[in-house]
PDB file of C-alpha atoms in Angstrom:
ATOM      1  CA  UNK A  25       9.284  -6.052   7.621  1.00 45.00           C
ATOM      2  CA  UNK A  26       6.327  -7.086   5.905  1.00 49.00           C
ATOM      3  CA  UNK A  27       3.698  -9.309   7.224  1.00 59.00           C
ATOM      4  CA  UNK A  28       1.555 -10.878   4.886  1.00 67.00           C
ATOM      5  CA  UNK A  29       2.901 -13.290   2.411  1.00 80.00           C
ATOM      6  CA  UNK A  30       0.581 -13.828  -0.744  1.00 83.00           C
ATOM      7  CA  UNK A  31       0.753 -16.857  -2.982  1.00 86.00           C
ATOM      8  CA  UNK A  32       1.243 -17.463  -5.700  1.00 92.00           C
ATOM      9  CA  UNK A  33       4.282 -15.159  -6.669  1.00 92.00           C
ATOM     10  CA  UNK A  34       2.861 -14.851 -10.144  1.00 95.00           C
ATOM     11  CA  UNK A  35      -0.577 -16.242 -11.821  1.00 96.00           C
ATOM     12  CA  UNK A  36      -1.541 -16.581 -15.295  1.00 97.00           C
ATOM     13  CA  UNK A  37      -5.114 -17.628 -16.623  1.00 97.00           C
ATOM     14  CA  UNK A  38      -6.962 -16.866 -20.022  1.00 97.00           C
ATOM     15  CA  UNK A  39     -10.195 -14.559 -19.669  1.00 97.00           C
ATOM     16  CA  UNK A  40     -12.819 -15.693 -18.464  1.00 97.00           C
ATOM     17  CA  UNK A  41     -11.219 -17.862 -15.788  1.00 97.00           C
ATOM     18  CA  UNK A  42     -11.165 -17.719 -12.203  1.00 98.00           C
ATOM     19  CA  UNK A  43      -8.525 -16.820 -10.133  1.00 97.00           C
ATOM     20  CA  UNK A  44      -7.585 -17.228  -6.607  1.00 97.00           C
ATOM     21  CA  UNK A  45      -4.813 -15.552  -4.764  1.00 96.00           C
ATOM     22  CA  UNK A  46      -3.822 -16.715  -0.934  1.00 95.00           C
ATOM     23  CA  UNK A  47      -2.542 -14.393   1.880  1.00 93.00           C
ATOM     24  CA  UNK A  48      -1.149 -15.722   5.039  1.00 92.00           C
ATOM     25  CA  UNK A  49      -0.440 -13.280   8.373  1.00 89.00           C
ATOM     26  CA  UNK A  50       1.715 -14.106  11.581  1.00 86.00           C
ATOM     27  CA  UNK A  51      -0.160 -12.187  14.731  1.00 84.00           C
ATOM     28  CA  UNK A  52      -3.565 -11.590  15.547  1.00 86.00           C
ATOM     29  CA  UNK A  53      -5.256  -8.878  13.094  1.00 88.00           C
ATOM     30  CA  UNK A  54      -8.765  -6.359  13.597  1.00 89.00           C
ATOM     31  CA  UNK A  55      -9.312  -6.690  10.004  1.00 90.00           C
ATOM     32  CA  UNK A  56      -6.987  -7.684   6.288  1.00 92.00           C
ATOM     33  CA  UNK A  57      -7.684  -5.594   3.635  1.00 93.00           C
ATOM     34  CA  UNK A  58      -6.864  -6.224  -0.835  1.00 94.00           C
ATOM     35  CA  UNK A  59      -5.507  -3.657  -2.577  1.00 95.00           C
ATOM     36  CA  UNK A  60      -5.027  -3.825  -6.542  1.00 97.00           C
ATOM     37  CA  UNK A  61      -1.848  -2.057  -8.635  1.00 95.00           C
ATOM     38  CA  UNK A  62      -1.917  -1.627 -11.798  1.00 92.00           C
ATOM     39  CA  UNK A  63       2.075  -1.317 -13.215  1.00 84.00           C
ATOM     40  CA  UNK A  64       3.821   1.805 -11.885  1.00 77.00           C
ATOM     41  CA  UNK A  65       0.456   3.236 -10.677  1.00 82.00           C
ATOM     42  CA  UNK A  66      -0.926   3.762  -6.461  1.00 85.00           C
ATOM     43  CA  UNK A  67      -2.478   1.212  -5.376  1.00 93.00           C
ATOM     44  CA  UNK A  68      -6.625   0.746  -4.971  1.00 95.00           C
ATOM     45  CA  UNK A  69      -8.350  -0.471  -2.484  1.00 94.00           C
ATOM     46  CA  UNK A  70     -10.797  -3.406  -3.206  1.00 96.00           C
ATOM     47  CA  UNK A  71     -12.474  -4.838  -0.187  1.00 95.00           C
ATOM     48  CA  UNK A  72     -11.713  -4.688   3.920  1.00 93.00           C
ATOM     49  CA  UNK A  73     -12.663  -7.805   5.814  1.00 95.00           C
ATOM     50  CA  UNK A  74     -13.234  -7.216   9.503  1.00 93.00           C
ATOM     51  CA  UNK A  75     -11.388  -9.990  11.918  1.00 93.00           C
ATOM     52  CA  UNK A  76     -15.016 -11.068  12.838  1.00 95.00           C
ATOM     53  CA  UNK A  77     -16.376 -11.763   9.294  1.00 96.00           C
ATOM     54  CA  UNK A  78     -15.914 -14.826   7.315  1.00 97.00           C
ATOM     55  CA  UNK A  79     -16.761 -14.200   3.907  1.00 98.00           C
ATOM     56  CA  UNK A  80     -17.169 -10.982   2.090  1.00 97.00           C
ATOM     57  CA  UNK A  81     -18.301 -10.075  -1.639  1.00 97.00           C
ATOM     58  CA  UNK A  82     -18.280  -6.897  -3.879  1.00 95.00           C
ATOM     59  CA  UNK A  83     -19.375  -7.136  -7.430  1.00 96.00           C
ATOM     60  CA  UNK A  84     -16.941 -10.307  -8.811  1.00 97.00           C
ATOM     61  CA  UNK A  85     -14.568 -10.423  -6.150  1.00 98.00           C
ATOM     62  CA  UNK A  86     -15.182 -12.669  -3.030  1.00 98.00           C
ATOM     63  CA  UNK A  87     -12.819 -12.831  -0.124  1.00 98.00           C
ATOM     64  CA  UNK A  88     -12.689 -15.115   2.586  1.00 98.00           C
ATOM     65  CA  UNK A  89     -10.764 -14.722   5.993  1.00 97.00           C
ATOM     66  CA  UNK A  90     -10.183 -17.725   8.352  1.00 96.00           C
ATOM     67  CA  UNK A  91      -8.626 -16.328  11.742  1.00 94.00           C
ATOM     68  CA  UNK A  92      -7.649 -19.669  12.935  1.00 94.00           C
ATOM     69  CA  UNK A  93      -5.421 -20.307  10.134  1.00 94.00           C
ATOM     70  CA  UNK A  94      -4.215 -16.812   9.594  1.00 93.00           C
ATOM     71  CA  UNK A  95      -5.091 -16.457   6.409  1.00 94.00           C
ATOM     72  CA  UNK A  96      -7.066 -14.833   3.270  1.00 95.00           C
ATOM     73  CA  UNK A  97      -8.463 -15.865   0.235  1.00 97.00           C
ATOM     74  CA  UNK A  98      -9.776 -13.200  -3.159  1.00 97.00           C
ATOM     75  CA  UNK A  99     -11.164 -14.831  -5.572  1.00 98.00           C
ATOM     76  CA  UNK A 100     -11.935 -13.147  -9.085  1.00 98.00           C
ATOM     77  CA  UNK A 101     -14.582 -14.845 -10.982  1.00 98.00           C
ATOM     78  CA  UNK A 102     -14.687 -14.551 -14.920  1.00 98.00           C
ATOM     79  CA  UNK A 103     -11.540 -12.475 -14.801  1.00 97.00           C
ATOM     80  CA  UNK A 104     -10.656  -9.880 -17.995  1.00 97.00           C
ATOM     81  CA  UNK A 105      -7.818  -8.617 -18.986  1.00 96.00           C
ATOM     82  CA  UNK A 106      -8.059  -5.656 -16.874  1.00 95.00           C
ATOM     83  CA  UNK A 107      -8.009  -7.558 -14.048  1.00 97.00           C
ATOM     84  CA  UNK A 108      -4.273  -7.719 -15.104  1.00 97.00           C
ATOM     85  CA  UNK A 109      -2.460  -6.140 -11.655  1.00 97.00           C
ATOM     86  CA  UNK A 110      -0.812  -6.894  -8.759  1.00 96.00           C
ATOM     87  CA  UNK A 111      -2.744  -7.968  -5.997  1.00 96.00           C
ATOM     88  CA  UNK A 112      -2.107  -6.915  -2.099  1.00 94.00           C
ATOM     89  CA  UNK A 113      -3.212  -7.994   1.266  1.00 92.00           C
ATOM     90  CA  UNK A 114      -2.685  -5.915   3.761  1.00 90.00           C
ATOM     91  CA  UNK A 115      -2.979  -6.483   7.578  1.00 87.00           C
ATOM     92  CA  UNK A 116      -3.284  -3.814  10.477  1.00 81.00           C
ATOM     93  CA  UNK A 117      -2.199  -6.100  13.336  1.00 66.00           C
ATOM     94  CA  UNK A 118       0.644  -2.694  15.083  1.00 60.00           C
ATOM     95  CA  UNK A 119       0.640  -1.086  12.270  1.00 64.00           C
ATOM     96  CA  UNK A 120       0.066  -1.337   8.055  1.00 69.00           C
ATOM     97  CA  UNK A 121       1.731  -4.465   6.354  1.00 80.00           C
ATOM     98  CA  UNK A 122       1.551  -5.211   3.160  1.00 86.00           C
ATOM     99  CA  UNK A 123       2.750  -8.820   1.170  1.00 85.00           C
ATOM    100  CA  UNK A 124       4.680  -8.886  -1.953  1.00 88.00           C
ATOM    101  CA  UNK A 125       2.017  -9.320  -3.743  1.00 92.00           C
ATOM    102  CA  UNK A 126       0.802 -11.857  -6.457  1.00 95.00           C
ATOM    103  CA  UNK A 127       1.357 -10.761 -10.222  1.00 95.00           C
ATOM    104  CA  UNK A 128      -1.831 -11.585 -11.958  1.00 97.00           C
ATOM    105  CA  UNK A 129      -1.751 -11.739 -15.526  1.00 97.00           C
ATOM    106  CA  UNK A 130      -4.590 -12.335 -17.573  1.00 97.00           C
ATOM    107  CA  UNK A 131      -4.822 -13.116 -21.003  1.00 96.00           C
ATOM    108  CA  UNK A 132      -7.192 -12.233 -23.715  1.00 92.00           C
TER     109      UNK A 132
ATOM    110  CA  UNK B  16     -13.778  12.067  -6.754  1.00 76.00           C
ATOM    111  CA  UNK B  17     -11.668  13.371  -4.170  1.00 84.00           C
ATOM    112  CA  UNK B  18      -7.897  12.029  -4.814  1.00 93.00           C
ATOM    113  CA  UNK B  19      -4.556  12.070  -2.818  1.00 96.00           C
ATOM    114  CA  UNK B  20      -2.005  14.203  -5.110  1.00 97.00           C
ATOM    115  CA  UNK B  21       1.665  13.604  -5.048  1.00 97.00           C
ATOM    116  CA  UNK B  22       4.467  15.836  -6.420  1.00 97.00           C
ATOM    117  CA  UNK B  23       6.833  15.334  -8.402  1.00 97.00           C
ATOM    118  CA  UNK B  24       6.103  12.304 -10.002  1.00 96.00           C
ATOM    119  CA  UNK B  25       9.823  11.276 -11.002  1.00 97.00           C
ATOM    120  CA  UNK B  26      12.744  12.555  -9.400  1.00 98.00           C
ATOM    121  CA  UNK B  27      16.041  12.340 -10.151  1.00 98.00           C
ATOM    122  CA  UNK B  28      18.834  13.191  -7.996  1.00 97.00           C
ATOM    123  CA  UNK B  29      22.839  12.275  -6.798  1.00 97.00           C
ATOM    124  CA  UNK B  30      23.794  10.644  -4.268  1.00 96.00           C
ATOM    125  CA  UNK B  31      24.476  12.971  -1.181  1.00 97.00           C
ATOM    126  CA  UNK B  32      22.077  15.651  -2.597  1.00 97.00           C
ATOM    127  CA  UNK B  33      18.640  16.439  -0.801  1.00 98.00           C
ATOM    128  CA  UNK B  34      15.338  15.309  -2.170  1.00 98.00           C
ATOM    129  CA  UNK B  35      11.869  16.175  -0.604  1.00 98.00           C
ATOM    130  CA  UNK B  36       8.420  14.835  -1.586  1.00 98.00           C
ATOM    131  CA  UNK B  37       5.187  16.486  -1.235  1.00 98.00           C
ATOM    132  CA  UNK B  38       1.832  14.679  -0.544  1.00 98.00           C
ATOM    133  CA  UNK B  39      -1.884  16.232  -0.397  1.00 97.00           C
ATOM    134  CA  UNK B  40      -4.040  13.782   1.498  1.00 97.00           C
ATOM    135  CA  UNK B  41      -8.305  13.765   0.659  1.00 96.00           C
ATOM    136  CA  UNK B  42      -9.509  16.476   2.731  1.00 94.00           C
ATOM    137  CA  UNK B  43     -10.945  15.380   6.106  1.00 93.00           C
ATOM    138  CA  UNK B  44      -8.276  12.522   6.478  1.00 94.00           C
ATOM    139  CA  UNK B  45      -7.106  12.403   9.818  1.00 94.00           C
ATOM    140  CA  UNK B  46      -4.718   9.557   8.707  1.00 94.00           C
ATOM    141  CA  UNK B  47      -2.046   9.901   6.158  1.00 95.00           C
ATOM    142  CA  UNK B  48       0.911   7.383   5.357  1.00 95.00           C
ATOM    143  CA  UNK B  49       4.335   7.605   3.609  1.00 97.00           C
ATOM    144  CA  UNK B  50       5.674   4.241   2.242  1.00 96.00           C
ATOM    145  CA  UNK B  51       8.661   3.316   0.156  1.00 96.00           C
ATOM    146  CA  UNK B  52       7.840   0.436  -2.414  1.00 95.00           C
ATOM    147  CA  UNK B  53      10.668  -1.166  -4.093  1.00 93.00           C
ATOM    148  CA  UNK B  54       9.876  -3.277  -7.473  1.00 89.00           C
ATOM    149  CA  UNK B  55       8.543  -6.102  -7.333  1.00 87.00           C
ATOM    150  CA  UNK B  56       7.941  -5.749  -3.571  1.00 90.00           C
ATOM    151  CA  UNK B  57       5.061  -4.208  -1.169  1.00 90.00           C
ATOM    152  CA  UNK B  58       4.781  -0.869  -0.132  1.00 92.00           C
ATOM    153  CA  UNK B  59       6.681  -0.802   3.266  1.00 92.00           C
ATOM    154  CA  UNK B  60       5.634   2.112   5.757  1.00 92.00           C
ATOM    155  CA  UNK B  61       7.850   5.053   6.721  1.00 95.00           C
ATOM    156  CA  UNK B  62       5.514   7.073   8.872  1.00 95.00           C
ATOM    157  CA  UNK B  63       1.918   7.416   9.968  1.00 94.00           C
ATOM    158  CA  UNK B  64       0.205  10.427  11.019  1.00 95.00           C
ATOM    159  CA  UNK B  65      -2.661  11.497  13.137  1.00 94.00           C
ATOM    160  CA  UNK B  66      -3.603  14.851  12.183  1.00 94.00           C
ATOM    161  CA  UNK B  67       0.013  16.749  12.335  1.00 94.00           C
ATOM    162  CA  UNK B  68       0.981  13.506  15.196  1.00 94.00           C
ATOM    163  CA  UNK B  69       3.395  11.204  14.574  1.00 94.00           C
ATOM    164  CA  UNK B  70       1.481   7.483  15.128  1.00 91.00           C
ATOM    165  CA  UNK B  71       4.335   5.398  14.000  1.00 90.00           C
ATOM    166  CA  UNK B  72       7.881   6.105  12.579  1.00 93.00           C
ATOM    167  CA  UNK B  73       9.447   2.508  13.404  1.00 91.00           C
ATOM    168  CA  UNK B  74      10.613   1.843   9.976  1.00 91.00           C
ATOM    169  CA  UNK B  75      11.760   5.254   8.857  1.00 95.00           C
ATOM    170  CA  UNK B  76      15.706   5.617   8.274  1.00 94.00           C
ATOM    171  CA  UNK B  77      15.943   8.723  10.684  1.00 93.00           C
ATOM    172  CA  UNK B  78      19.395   9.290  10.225  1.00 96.00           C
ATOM    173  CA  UNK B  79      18.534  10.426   6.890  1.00 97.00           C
ATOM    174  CA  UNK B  80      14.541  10.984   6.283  1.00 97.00           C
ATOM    175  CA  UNK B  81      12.178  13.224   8.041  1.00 97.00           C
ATOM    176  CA  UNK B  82       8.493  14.120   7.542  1.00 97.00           C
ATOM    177  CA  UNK B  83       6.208  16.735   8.853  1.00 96.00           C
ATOM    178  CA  UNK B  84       2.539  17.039   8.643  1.00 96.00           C
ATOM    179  CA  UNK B  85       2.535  20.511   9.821  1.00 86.00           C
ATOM    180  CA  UNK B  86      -1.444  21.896  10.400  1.00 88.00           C
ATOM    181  CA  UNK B  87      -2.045  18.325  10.028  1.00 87.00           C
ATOM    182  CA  UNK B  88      -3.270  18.556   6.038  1.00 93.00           C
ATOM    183  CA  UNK B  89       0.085  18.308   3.452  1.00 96.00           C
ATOM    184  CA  UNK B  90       2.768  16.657   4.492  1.00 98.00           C
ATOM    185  CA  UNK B  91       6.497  16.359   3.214  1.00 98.00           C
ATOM    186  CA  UNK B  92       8.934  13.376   3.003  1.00 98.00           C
ATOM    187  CA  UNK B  93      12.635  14.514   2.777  1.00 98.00           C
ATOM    188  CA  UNK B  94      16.083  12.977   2.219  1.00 98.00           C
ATOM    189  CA  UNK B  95      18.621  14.172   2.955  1.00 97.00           C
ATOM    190  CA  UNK B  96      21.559  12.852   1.974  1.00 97.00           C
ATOM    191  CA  UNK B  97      20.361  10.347  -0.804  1.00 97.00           C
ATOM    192  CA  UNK B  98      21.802   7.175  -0.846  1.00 97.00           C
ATOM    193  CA  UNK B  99      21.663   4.842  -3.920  1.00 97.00           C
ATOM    194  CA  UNK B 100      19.869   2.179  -2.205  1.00 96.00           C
ATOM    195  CA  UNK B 101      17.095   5.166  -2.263  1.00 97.00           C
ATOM    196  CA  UNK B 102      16.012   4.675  -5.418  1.00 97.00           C
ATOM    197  CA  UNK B 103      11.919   3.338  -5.127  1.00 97.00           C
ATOM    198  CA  UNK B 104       8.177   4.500  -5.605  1.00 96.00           C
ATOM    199  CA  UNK B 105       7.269   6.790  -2.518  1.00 97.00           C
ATOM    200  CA  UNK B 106       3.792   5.992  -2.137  1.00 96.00           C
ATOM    201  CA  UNK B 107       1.385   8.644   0.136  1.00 97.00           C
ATOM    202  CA  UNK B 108      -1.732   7.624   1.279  1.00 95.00           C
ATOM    203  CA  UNK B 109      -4.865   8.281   3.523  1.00 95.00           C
ATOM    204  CA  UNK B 110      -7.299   7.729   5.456  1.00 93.00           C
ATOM    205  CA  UNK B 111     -10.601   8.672   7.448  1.00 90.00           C
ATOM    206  CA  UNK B 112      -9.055   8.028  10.808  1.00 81.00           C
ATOM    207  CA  UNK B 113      -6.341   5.206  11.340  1.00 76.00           C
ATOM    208  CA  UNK B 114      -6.138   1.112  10.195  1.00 71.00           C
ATOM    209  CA  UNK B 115      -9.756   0.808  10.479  1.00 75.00           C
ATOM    210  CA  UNK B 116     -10.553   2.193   7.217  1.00 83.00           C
ATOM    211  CA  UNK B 117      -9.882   1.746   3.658  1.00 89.00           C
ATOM    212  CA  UNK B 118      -6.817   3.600   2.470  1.00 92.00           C
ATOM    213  CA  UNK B 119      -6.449   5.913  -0.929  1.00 94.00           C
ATOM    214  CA  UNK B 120      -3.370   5.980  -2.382  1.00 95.00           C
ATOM    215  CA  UNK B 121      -1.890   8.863  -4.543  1.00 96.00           C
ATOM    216  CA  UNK B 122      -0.101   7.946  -7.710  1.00 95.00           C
ATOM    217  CA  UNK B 123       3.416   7.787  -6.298  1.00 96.00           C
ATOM    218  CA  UNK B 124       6.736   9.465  -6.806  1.00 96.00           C
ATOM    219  CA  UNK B 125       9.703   7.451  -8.606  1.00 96.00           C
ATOM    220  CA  UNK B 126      12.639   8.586  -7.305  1.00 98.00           C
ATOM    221  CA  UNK B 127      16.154   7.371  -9.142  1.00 97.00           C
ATOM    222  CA  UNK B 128      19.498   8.230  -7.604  1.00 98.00           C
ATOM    223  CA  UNK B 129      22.603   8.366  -9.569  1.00 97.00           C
TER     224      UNK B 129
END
């Protein structure tokens, strides 16, 4: 069973937009990880967020973590159409869960 | 860069015939994972190791799969008999040393059963 739940399903923005992406978790995590996948590829990781950390940033991604609520943000700012992927968050909670992801699809 | 290689990379096989998957985890990973991703979902894990330890096998269909990490470095996924409802991306991936750390993923094998 899978624990994280991203939303939306599917995203669409022109370049140069921003876009946001939601996870939400049910129990009690040490840290929530993002993972990108490009079609029919592995996945990558992006950026770990530790349970006791609010808000992180790497190069034009920002996440944000809110324990209270359960949930994630990643935000991509000026996106390209290579940010074109699906997006993951992953929590470690027992063990590894992963969402369904959000489709991002970005358009030149 | 070190990577996590994967062989095959597409597999096709019948129903009731075996199938085994091989996996080469970034050397000094303690950690590696097997998960089954079916489209348009998330990767779902199988199995965890530590070293050549099973950490976690809650989610893997034992009646049918089985995976060894023997010497703790390659592992192998197998199935055995394949089942139609089989057909995903097996996804390996590791680690420095458990859920603490970031994971690399290898490039998957797409396995189709007919």
């Amino acid at each position: 069973s899978q624990q994280g739940e991203e939303d939306p399903q599917a995203l669409s923005i022109q370049e140069g937009e921003n876009a946001t992406m939601n996870c939400s978790y049910k129990t009690s995590i040490n840290n929530l990880q993002w993972y990108r996948q490009n079609s029919g590829r592995g996945l990558v990781h992006l950026i770990l967020i530790r349970s006791n950390e609010r808000e992180k940033h790497s190069g034009r991604l920002r996440v944000t973590l809110d324990t209270s609520k359960k949930s994630s943000s990643l935000l991509i700012t000026a996106s390209r159409a290579a940010d074109t992927a699906s997006y993951f968050c992953a929590t470690d909670g027992h063990d590894m869960r992963f969402g369904a992801g959000t489709r991002l699809t970005v358009k030149p | 860069e070190a990577e996590v290689a994967q062989s095959p990379r597409y597999k096709i096989t019948e129903k009731s015939q075996a199938v085994a998957f091989w996996c080469d985890p970034i050397s000094g990973h303690a950690t590696l994972y097997w998960y089954r991703q079916i489209l348009g979902q998330g990767p779902e894990l199988l199995v965890q190791f530590q070293d050549e330890s099973v950490v976690d096998d809650s989610q893997l269909p034992k009646d049918r799969f089985s995976a060894e990490r023997l010497k703790g470095v390659d592992s192998t996924l197998k199935i055995q008999p394949a089942e139609l409802g089989d057909s995903a991306m097996y996804l390996c991936a590791s680690s420095l040393a458990g859920l603490a750390y970031e994971q690399y993923f290898g490039p998957g094998t797409r396995l189709t059963v007919t």
